Coordinates of C-alpha atoms and ligand atoms in Angstrom, one line a residue:
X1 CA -40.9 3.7 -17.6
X2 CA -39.2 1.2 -15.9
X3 CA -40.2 0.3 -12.0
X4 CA -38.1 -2.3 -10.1
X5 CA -38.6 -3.7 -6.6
X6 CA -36.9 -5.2 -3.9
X7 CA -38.3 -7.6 -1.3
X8 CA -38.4 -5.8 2.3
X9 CA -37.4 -7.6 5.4
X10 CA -38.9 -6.0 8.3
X11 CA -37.4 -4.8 10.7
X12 CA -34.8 -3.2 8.6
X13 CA -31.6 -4.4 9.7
X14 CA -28.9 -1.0 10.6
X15 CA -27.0 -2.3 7.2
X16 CA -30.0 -2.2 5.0
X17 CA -30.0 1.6 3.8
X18 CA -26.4 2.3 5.7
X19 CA -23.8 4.6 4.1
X20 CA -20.6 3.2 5.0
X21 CA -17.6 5.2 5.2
X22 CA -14.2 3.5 4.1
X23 CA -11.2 4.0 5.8
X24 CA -8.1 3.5 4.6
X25 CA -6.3 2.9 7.8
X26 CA -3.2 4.0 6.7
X27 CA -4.1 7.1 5.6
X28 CA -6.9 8.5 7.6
X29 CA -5.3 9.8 10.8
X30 CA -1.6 9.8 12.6
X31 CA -2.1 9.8 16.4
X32 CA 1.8 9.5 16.7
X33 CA 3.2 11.5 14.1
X34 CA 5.0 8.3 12.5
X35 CA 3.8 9.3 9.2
X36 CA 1.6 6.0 8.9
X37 CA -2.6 6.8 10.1
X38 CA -3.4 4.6 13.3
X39 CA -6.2 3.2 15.0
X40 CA -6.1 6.2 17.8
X41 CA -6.1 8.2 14.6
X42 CA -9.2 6.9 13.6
X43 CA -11.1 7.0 17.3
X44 CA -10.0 10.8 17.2
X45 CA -11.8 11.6 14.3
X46 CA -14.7 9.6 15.4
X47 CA -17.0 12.8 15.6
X48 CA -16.2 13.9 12.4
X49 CA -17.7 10.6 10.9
X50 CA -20.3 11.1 13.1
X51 CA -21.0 14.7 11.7
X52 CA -20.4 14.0 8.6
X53 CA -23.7 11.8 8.6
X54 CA -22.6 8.4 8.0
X55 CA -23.9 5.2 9.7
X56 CA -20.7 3.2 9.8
X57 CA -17.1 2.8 8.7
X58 CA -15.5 0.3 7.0
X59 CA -11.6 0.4 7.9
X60 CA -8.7 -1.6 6.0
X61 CA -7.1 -4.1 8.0
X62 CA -4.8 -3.2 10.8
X63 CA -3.3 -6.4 11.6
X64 CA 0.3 -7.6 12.5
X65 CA 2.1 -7.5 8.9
X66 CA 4.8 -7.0 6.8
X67 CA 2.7 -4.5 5.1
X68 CA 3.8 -5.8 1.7
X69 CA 0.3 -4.9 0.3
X70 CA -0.6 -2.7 3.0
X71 CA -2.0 -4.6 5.4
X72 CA -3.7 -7.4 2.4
X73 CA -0.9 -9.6 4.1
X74 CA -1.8 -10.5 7.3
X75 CA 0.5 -12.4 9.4
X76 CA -1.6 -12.6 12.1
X77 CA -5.4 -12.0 12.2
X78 CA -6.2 -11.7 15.7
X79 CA -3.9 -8.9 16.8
X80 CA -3.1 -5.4 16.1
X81 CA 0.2 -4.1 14.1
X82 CA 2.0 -2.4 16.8
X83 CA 2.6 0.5 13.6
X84 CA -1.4 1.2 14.0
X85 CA -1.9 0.4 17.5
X86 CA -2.6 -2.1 20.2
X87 CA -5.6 -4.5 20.7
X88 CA -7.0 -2.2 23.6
X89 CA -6.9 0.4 20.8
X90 CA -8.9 -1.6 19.0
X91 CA -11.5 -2.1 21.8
X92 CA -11.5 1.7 22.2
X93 CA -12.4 2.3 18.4
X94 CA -15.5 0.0 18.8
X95 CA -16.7 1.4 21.8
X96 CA -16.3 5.0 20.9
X97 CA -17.4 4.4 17.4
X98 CA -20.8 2.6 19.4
X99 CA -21.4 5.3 21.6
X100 CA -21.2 7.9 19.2
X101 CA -24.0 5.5 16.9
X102 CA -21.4 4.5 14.2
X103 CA -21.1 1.1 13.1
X104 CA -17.5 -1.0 12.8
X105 CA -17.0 -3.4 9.8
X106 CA -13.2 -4.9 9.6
X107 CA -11.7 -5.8 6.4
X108 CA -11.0 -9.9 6.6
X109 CA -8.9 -11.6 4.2
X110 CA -9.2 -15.1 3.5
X111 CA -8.1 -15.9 0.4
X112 CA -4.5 -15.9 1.5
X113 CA -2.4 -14.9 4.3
X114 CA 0.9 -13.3 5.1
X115 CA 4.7 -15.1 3.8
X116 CA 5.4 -14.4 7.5
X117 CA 1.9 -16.0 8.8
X118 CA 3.1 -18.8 11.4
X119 CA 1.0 -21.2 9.2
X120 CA 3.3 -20.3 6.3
X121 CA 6.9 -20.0 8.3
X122 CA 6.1 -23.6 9.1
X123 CA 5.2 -25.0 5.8
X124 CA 8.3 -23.9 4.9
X125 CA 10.0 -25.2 7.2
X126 CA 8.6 -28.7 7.4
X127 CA 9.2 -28.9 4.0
X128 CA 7.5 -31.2 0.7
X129 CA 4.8 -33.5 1.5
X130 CA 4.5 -32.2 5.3
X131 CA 0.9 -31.6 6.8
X132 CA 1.8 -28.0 6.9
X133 CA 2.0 -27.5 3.5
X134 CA -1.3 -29.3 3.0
X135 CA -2.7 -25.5 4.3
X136 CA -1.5 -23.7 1.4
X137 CA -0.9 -24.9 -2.0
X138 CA 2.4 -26.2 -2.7
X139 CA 3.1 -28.5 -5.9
X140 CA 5.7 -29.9 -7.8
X141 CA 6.5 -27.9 -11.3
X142 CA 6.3 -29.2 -14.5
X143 CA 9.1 -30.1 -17.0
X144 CA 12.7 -31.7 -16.8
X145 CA 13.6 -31.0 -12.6
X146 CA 9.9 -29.6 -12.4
X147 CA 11.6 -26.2 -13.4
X148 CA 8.3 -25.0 -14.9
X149 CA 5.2 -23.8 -12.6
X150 CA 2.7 -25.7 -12.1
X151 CA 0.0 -24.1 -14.5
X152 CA -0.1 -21.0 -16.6
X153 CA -1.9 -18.8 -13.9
X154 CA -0.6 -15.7 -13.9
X155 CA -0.7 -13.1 -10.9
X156 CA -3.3 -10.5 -10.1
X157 CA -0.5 -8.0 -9.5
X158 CA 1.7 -9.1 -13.2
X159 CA 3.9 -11.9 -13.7
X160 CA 3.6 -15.6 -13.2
X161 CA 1.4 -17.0 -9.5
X162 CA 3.9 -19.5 -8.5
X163 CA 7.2 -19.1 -6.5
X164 CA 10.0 -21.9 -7.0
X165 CA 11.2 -22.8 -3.2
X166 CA 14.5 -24.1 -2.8
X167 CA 13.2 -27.9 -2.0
X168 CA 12.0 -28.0 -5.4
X169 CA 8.6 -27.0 -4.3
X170 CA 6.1 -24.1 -6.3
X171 CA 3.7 -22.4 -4.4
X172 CA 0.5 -20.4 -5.7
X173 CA 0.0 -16.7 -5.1
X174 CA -2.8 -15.2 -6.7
X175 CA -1.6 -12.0 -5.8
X176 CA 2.3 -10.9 -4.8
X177 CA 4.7 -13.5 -3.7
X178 CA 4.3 -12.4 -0.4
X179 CA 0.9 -13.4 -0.2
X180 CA 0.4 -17.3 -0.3
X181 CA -2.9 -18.4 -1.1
X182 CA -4.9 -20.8 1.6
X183 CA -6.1 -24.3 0.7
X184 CA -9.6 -23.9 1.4
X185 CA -10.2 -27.7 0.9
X186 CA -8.3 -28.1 4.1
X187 CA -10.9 -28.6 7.2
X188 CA -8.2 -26.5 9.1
X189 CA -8.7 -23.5 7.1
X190 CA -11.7 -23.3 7.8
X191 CA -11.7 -23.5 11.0
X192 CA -9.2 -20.9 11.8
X193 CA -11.3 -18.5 9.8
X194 CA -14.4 -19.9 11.8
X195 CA -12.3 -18.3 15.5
X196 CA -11.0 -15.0 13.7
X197 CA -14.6 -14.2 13.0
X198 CA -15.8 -15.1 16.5
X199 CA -12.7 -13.2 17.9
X200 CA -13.9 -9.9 16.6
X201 CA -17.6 -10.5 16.8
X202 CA -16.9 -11.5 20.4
X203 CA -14.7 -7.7 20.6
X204 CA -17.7 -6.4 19.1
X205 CA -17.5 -6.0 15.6
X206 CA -20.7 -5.2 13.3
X207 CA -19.6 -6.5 10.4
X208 CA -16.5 -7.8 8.1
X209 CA -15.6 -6.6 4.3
X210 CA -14.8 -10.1 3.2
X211 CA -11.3 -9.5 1.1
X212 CA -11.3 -11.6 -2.5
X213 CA -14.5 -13.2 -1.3
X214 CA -14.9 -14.9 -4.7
X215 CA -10.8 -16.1 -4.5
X216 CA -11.0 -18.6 -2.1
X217 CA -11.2 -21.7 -4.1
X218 CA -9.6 -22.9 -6.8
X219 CA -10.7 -25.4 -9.5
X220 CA -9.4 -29.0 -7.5
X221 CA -7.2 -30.1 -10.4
X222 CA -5.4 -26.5 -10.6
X223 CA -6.1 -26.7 -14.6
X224 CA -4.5 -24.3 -17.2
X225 CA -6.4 -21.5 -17.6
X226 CA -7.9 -21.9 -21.2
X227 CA -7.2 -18.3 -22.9
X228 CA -4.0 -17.6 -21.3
X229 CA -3.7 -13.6 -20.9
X230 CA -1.3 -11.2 -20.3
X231 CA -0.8 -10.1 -17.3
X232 CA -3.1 -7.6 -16.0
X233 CA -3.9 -6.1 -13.1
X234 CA -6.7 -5.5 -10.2
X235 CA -7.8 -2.6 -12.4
X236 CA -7.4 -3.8 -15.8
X237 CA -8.7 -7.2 -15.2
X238 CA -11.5 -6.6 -13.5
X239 CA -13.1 -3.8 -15.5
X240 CA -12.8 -5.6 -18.4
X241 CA -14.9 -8.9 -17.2
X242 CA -17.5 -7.0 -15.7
X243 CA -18.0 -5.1 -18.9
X244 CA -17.2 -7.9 -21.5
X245 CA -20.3 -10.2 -22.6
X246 CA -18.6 -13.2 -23.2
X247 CA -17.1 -14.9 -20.0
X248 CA -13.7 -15.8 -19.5
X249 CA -12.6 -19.5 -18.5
X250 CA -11.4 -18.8 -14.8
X251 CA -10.4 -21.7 -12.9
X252 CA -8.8 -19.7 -10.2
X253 CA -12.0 -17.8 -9.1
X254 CA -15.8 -18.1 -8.3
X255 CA -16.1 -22.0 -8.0
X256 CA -18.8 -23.0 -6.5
X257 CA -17.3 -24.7 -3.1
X258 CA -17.1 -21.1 -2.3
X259 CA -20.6 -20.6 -1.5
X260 CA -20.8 -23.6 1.5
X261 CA -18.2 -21.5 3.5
X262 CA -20.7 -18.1 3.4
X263 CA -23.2 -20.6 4.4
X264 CA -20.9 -21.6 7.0
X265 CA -20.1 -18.2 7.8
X266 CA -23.9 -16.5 7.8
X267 CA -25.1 -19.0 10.5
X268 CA -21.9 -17.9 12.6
X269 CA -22.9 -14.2 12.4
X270 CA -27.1 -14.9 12.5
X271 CA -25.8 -16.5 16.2
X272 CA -25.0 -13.1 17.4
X273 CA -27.4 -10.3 18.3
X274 CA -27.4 -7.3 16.5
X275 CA -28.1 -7.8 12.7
X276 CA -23.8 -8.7 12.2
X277 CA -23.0 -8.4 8.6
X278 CA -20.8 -9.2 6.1
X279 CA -19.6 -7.3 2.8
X280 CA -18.7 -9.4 -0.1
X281 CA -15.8 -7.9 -2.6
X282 CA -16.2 -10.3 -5.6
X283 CA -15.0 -9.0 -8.6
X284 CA -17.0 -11.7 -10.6
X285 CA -17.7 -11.7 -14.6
X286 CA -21.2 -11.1 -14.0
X287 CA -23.3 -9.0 -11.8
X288 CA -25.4 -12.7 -11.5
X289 CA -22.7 -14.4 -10.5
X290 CA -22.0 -11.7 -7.9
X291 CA -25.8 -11.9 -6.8
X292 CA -25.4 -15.6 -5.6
X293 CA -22.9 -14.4 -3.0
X294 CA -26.2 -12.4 -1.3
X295 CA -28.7 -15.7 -1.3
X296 CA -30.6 -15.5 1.8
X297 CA -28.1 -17.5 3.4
X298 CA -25.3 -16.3 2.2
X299 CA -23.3 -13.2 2.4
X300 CA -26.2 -9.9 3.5
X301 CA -23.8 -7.3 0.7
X302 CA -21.9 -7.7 -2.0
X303 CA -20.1 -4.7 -3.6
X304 CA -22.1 -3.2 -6.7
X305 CA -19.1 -2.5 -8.7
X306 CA -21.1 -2.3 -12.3
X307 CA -21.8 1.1 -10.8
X308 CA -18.2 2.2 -10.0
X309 CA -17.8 1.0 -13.8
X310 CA -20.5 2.5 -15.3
X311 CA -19.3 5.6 -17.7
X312 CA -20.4 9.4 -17.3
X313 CA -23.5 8.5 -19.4
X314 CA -27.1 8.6 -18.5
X315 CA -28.3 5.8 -20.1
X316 CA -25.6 3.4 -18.8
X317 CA -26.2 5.0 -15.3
X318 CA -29.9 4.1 -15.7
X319 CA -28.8 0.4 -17.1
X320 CA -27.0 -0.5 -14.4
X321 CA -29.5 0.9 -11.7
X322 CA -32.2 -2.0 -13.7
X323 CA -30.0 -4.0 -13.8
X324 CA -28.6 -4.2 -10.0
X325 CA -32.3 -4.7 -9.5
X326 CA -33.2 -6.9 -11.8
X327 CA -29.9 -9.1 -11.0
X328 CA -30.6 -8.9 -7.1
X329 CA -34.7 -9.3 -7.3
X330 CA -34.3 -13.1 -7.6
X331 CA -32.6 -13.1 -4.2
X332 CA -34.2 -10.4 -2.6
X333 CA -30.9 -9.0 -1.4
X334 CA -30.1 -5.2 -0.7
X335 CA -28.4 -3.0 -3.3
X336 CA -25.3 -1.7 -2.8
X337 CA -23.8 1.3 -4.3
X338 CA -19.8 2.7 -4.5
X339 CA -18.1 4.5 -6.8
X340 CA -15.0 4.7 -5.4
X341 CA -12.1 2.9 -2.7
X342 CA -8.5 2.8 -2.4
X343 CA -8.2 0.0 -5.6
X344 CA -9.2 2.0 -8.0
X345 CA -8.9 5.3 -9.4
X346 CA -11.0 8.2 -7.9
X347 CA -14.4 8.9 -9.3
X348 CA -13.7 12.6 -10.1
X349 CA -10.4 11.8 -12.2
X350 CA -12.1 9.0 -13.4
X351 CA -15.2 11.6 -14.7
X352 CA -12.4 13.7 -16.5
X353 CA -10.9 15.5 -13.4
X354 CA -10.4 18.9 -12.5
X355 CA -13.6 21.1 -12.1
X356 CA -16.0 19.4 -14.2
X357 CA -15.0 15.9 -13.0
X358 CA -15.1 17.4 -9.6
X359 CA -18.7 18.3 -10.7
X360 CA -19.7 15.1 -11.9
X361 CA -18.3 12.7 -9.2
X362 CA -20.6 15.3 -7.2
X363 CA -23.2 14.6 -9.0
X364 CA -22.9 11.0 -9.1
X365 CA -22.3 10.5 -5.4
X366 CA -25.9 12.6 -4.9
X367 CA -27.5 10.6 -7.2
X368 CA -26.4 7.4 -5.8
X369 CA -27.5 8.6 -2.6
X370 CA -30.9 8.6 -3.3
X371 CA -31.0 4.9 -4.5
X372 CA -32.5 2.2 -2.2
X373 CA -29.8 0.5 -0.2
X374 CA -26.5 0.9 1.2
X375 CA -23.8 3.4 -0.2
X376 CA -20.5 2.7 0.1
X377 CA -18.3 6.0 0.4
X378 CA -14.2 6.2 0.2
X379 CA -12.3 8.4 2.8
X380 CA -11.8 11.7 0.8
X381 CA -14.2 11.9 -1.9
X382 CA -16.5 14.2 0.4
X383 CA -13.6 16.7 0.2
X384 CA -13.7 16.2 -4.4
X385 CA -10.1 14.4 -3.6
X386 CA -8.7 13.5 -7.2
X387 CA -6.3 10.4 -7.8
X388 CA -2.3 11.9 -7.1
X389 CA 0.3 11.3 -9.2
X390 CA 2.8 9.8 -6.7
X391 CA 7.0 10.0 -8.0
X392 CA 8.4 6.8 -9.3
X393 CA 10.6 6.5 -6.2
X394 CA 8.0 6.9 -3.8
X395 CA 5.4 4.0 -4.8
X396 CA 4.6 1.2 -2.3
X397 CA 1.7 -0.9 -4.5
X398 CA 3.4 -4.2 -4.9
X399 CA 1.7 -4.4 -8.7
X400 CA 3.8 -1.5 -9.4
X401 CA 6.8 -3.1 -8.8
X402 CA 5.3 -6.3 -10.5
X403 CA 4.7 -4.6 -13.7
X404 CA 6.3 -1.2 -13.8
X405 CA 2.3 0.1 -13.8
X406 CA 0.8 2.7 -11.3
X407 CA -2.5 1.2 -10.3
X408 CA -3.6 2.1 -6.6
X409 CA -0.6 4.5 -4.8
X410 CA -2.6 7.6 -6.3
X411 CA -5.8 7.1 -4.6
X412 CA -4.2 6.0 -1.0
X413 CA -2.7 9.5 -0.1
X414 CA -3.1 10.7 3.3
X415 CA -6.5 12.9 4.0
X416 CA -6.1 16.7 4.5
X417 CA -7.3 17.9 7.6
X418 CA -6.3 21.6 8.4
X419 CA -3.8 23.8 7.7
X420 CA -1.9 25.2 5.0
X421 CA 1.2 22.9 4.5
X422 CA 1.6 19.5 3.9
X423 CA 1.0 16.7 5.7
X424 CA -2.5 19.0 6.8
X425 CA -2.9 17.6 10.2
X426 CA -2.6 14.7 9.3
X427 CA -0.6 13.8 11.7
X428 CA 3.1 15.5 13.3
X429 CA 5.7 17.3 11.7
X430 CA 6.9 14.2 9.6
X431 CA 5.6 13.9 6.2
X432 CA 3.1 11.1 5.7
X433 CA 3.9 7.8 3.9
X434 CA 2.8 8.9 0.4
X435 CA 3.1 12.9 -0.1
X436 CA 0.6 15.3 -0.2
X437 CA -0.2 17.5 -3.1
X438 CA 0.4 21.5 -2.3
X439 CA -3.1 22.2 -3.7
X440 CA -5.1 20.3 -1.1
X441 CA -4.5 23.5 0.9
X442 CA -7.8 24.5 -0.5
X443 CA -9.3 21.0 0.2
X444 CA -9.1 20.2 3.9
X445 CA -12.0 20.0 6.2
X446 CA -10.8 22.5 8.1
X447 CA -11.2 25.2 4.6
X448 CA -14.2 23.1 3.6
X449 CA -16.2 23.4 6.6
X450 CA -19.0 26.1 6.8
X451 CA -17.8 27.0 3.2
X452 CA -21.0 26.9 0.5
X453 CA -20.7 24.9 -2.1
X454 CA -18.0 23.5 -1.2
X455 CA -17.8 19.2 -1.7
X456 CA -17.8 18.6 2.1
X457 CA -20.8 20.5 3.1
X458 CA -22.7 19.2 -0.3
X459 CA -22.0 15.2 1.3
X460 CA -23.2 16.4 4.8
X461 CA -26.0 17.9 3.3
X462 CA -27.1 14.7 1.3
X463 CA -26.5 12.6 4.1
X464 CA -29.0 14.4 6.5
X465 CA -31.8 15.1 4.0
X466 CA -30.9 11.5 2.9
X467 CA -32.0 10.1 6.6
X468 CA -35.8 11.9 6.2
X469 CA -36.1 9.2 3.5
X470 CA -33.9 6.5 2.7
X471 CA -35.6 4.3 5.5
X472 CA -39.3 5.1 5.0
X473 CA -39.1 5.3 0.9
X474 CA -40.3 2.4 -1.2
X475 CA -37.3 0.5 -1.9
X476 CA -38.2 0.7 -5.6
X477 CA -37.0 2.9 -8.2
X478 CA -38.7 4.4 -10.9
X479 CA -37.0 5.6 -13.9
X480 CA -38.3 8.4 -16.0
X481 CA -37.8 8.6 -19.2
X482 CA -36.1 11.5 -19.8
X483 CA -33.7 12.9 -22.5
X484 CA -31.0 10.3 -23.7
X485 CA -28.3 12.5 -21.9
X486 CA -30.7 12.9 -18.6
X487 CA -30.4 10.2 -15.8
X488 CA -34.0 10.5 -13.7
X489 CA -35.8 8.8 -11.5
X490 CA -38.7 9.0 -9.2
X491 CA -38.0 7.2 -5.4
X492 CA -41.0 7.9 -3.2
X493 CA -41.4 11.3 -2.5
X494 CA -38.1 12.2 -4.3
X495 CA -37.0 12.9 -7.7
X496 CA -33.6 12.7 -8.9
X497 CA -32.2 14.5 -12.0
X498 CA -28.5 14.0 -13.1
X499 CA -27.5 16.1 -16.8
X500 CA -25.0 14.2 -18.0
X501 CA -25.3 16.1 -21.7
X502 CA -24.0 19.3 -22.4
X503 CA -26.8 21.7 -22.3
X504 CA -29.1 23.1 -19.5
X505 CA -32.4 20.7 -18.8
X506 CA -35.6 22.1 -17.3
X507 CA -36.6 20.3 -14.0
X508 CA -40.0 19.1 -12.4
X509 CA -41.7 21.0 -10.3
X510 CA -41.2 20.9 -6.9
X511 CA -38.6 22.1 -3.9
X512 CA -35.3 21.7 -4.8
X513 CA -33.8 19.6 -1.4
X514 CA -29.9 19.3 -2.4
X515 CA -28.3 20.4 -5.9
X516 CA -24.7 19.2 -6.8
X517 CA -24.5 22.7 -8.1
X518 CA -25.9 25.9 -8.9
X519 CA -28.8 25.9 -10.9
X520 CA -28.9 28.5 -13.4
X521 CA -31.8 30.4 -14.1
X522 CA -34.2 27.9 -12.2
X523 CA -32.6 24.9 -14.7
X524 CA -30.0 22.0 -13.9
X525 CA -26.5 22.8 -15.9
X526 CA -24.7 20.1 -17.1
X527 CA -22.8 17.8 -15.0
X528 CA -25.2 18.6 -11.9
X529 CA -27.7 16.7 -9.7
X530 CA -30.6 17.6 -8.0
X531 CA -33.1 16.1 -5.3
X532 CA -36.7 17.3 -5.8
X533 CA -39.7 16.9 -3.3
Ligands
GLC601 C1 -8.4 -6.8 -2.6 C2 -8.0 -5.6 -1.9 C3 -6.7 -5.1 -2.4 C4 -5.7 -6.2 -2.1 C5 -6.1 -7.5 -2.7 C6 -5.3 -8.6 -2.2 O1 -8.7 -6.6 -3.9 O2 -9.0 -4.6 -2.0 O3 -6.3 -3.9 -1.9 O4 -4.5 -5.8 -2.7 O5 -7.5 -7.8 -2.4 O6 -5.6 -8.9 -0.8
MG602 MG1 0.9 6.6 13.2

């Protein structure tokens, strides 16, 4: 037995136990039939989020850009991409999303900005040495003519992360070319980032998903990185350092400097009412080093990705639930949960696909449900969407055309929302930016809705038995030891149960709140959850 707490800061903040719905801005909703989802989009299908039972949304940013990395390049961060919408759309989203009770967290990137950022046009123009380089960081190669880059850092998305300018000048892009990284030792910097935040607290914001919050600096003398690796991408590289034991030398993420800007940042949003929040994505090496992003006067989340990495298995599922705790206790932050979002591939192809990996990202998502803390949901997986295999021709993810490898187009296809044809209501006549797969005929809301058993009705089922507990619970976790192939545990008045083996298990006693899936004869079937009271 195995019991973990969590300090409790009264009054609970809204973020504390929230479920936060991503969406993918691009792909959500098409007010205007362009084939690209839109801010109206997203205000139209306010109710639905609403319905559905979550407490807030999440959505990808929607800024002026070249949409070289969908929106990741942001050329300017206090406006709106006339492709999504206007500011007053903006304005329209946050106040329908507050009368309706939803939450609004914006995605902010700092790590790096747009190649068309007005910042960037005029380093370039101003040319070696200038002030305006100074914001981003430029240096002179190595080698006869400085023809080599500056250091052996290669790119998130594949390949090397320099780009030679004409002047002679290399400068560092952690990610695609198009996306220059900031100097974060420059006083400037900072102080834009300072105004973007007050701009959209100011509009009315409840939060901001802070983009490669572990990116922003970069060890001051730019050193080689010691094992040099291949080339690897989002996926590749970060599942294998959060699962690997031995750390890899990094000098291009997590230094330490990091932390005085989300002390900087914490007293900006702690001067606002309303319990404002920030969301940390850092892909660090170790679920420690991701806990000193949530010190009390730091960051409030941080992105539990161990459990987005941890394998259909009950005892790794029950490790990383200790874990998290133990990991977080020493902070006294708030767990977070997510198994899925538009990096990464989509938990029920991930769990095997097709029906029984269907059933098990089910499964997982109830589980996770029941945890203390905040859950962090994708748009799609409450209709069992699976990761698309999108045609060569028709990929947009600049790391496929770094590296010739599909990582991200297949979870970012449009949702389904009624109908029988492609693009499902999505939006007009004209088919949507990544195609839709025939079979999610059978998956929109409109054939979910009202329909037993199916995946929609199962996550607004969760989510409203889910609300007559997830506040007043004890925010600890008990887990039972069960059979190796069982995943339980004991939260207050609930039970959960997860068969993760391959034969029926009996259950407690007790009334059965939500199953993942038909019980059969009064016993959990494998790759099914249950909530018992
Ligand atoms: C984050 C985003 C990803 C983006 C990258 C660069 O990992 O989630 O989509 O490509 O940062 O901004
Ligand atoms: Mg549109």
């Amino acid at each position: 037995m195995s019991r973990v707490t969590l300090n409790d800061p009264s009054p609970a903040p809204w973020w504390r136990d929230a479920v936060v719905y991503q969406v993918y801005v691009r792909s959500f909703a098409d007010s205007d039939g362009d084939g690209l989802g839109d801010l109206p989009g997203i205000t139209s299908r306010l109710p639905y989020l609403r319905d559905l039972g979550v407490d807030a949304l999440w959505i990808t940013p929607f800024y002026p850009s070249p949409q070289h990395d969908a929106g990741y390049d942001v050329a300017d961060y206090v406006d709106v991409d006339p492709r999504f919408g206007r500011l007053a759309d903006a304005d329209a989203l946050l106040e329908k999303a507050h009368a309706l009770g939803l939450k609004v967290v914006v995605d902010l990137v700092p790590n790096h900005t747009s190649d068309e950022h007005e910042w960037f046009q005029k380093a370039l123009a101003a040319g070696p040495g200038s002030p305006e380089r100074e914001r981003f960081i430029f240096r002179k190669g190595k080698g006869r003519g400085g023809k080599q880059p500056p250091n052996n850092w290669n790119s998130v998305f594949g390949g090397i992360a320099w780009e030679r300018l004409d002047d002679g000048d290399w400068y560092l892009h952690i990610f695609d070319r198009t996306q220059p990284d900031l100097n974060w030792r420059n006083p400037e910097v900072r102080a834009m980032f300072e105004d973007v935040l007050r701009f959209w607290l100011d509009r009315g914001v409840d939060g901001f998903r802070v983009d490669v919050a572990h990116g922003l600096f970069k060890d001051r003398k730019l050193r080689d990185e010691k094992v040099h690796g291949t080339t690897e991408g989002p996926s590749s590289r970060h599942v294998s350092s959060l699962l690997e034991t031995d750390t890899k030398d990094e000098p291009m993420w997590d230094q330490p400097e990091v932390h005085e800007v989300y002390r900087d940042w914490r007293r900006i949003l702690d001067g606002y009412d309303g319990d404002r929040m920030a969301v940390a994505e850092a892909w660090t090496q170790t679920p420690a080093r991701t806990a000193a992003y949530v010190r009390p006067d730091e960051l409030q989340q941080a992105f539990n990705f161990a459990w987005l990495l941890a394998k259909w298995n009950a005892a790794d599922m029950a490790d990383c639930i200790r874990r998290t705790f133990a990991t977080l206790e020493p902070v006294g932050a708030n767990p977070t949960w997510v198994l899925s979002n538009h990096d990464v591939v989509r938990h029920a192809t991930r769990y095997g696909g097709g029906p029984v990996g269907v059933a098990r990202a089910r499964a997982a998502t109830l589980a996770m449900l029941a945890l203390p803390g905040s859950s962090y949901l994708y748009q799609g997986e409450e209709l069992g969407l699976e990761s698309v295999d999108v045609p060569e021709g028709l990929r947009q993810d600049p790391a496929w055309f770094r590296t010739g490898v599909e990582w991200r187009d297949h979870c970012r296809v449009p949702m389904p929302w009624k109908g029988t044809k492609a693009p499902f209501g999505f939006g007009g006549r004209k088919q949507p930016w990544l195609p839709m797969p025939a079979e999610w005929a059978a998956l929109t809301v409109e054939a979910q809705t009202g329909k037993r058993g199916s995946t929609l009705e199962l996550y607004r089922k969760a989510l409203k038995v889910r609300r007559t507990f997830a506040t007043t619970a004890p925010r600890e976790v008990e887990i039972l030891d069960r059979a190796k192939t069982v995943l339980a545990f004991r939260r207050g008045p609930v039970t959960v149960v997860l068969n993760a083996g391959n034969r029926p298990v009996s259950l407690p006693k007790g009334n059965v709140l939500v199953n993942s899936g038909r019980l059969v004869d009064g016993k959990l079937p494998p790759n099914t959850a249950v909530w018992i009271r």
